[in-house]
């Protein structure tokens, strides 16, 4: 009887650990996993799946971006804006990444306690959130600038920490 109880507890513990780990990964960017009904947004959109797409993302960020008063991001360059990946870029920037300080702070806190290395889509979204936060920091003044700068710093530290972990020595079994 005692062994049966112990086995049942171990099984429940393993099940809880597996479920909570799976859900904690999805919670870095919950909007990516819950698209709005009125949106044609794909589930969990990703920009980078090849080196060419990484370079294209770099071009998007170097191109002049327009951020409207309602915080919608668009690419001013018509040629770049007409590309299919530009649509994914707009979707991620407008529907997935956080744009309010409380949401960015929640993301920073989640990143600081995130086990292991970020998945490439989470890294990509964090880098885009960092770019957005840098833009907002540059536009802000006074106390607001300090708040945005603090968020910028915590996102930078999270990305740097992830890069350091991913480039660290590999342990072979």
mmCIF file of N, CA and C in Angstrom, residues 1-20:
data_model
loop_
_atom_site.group_PDB
_atom_site.id
_atom_site.type_symbol
_atom_site.label_atom_id
_atom_site.label_comp_id
_atom_site.label_asym_id
_atom_site.label_seq_id
_atom_site.Cartn_x
_atom_site.Cartn_y
_atom_site.Cartn_z
ATOM 1 N N UNK A 1 0.823 -1.201 0.000
ATOM 2 C CA UNK A 1 0.000 0.000 0.000
ATOM 3 C C UNK A 1 0.866 1.264 0.000
ATOM 4 N N UNK A 2 1.920 1.294 0.792
ATOM 5 C CA UNK A 2 2.791 2.454 0.880
ATOM 6 C C UNK A 2 3.512 2.697 -0.443
ATOM 7 N N UNK A 3 3.974 1.604 -1.099
ATOM 8 C CA UNK A 3 4.667 1.747 -2.381
ATOM 9 C C UNK A 3 3.724 2.261 -3.460
ATOM 10 N N UNK A 4 2.474 1.820 -3.405
ATOM 11 C CA UNK A 4 1.491 2.294 -4.391
ATOM 12 C C UNK A 4 1.268 3.791 -4.244
ATOM 13 N N UNK A 5 1.190 4.272 -3.031
ATOM 14 C CA UNK A 5 1.009 5.700 -2.772
ATOM 15 C C UNK A 5 2.223 6.486 -3.247
ATOM 16 N N UNK A 6 3.404 5.970 -2.949
ATOM 17 C CA UNK A 6 4.633 6.627 -3.372
ATOM 18 C C UNK A 6 4.723 6.704 -4.902
ATOM 19 N N UNK A 7 4.401 5.604 -5.573
ATOM 20 C CA UNK A 7 4.419 5.601 -7.031
ATOM 21 C C UNK A 7 3.402 6.581 -7.603
ATOM 22 N N UNK A 8 2.231 6.639 -6.999
ATOM 23 C CA UNK A 8 1.199 7.565 -7.454
ATOM 24 C C UNK A 8 1.662 9.008 -7.270
ATOM 25 N N UNK A 9 2.289 9.320 -6.145
ATOM 26 C CA UNK A 9 2.800 10.673 -5.915
ATOM 27 C C UNK A 9 3.891 11.026 -6.923
ATOM 28 N N UNK A 10 4.799 10.104 -7.197
ATOM 29 C CA UNK A 10 5.846 10.345 -8.188
ATOM 30 C C UNK A 10 5.256 10.573 -9.574
ATOM 31 N N UNK A 11 4.256 9.788 -9.925
ATOM 32 C CA UNK A 11 3.602 9.949 -11.219
ATOM 33 C C UNK A 11 2.921 11.314 -11.311
ATOM 34 N N UNK A 12 2.228 11.723 -10.266
ATOM 35 C CA UNK A 12 1.579 13.045 -10.251
ATOM 36 C C UNK A 12 2.605 14.157 -10.322
ATOM 37 N N UNK A 13 3.726 14.014 -9.615
ATOM 38 C CA UNK A 13 4.780 15.032 -9.639
ATOM 39 C C UNK A 13 5.361 15.172 -11.038
ATOM 40 N N UNK A 14 5.651 14.035 -11.677
ATOM 41 C CA UNK A 14 6.186 14.061 -13.042
ATOM 42 C C UNK A 14 5.187 14.680 -14.006
ATOM 43 N N UNK A 15 3.927 14.341 -13.854
ATOM 44 C CA UNK A 15 2.901 14.907 -14.746
ATOM 45 C C UNK A 15 2.796 16.415 -14.540
ATOM 46 N N UNK A 16 2.829 16.862 -13.307
ATOM 47 C CA UNK A 16 2.741 18.297 -13.036
ATOM 48 C C UNK A 16 3.954 19.022 -13.584
ATOM 49 N N UNK A 17 5.139 18.445 -13.415
ATOM 50 C CA UNK A 17 6.359 19.079 -13.920
ATOM 51 C C UNK A 17 6.324 19.186 -15.435
ATOM 52 N N UNK A 18 5.850 18.156 -16.098
ATOM 53 C CA UNK A 18 5.787 18.185 -17.564
ATOM 54 C C UNK A 18 4.770 19.205 -18.053
ATOM 55 N N UNK A 19 3.625 19.272 -17.425
ATOM 56 C CA UNK A 19 2.584 20.210 -17.848
ATOM 57 C C UNK A 19 2.984 21.643 -17.538
ATOM 58 N N UNK A 20 3.496 21.902 -16.338
ATOM 59 C CA UNK A 20 3.840 23.278 -15.993
ATOM 60 C C UNK A 20 5.001 23.778 -16.850
#
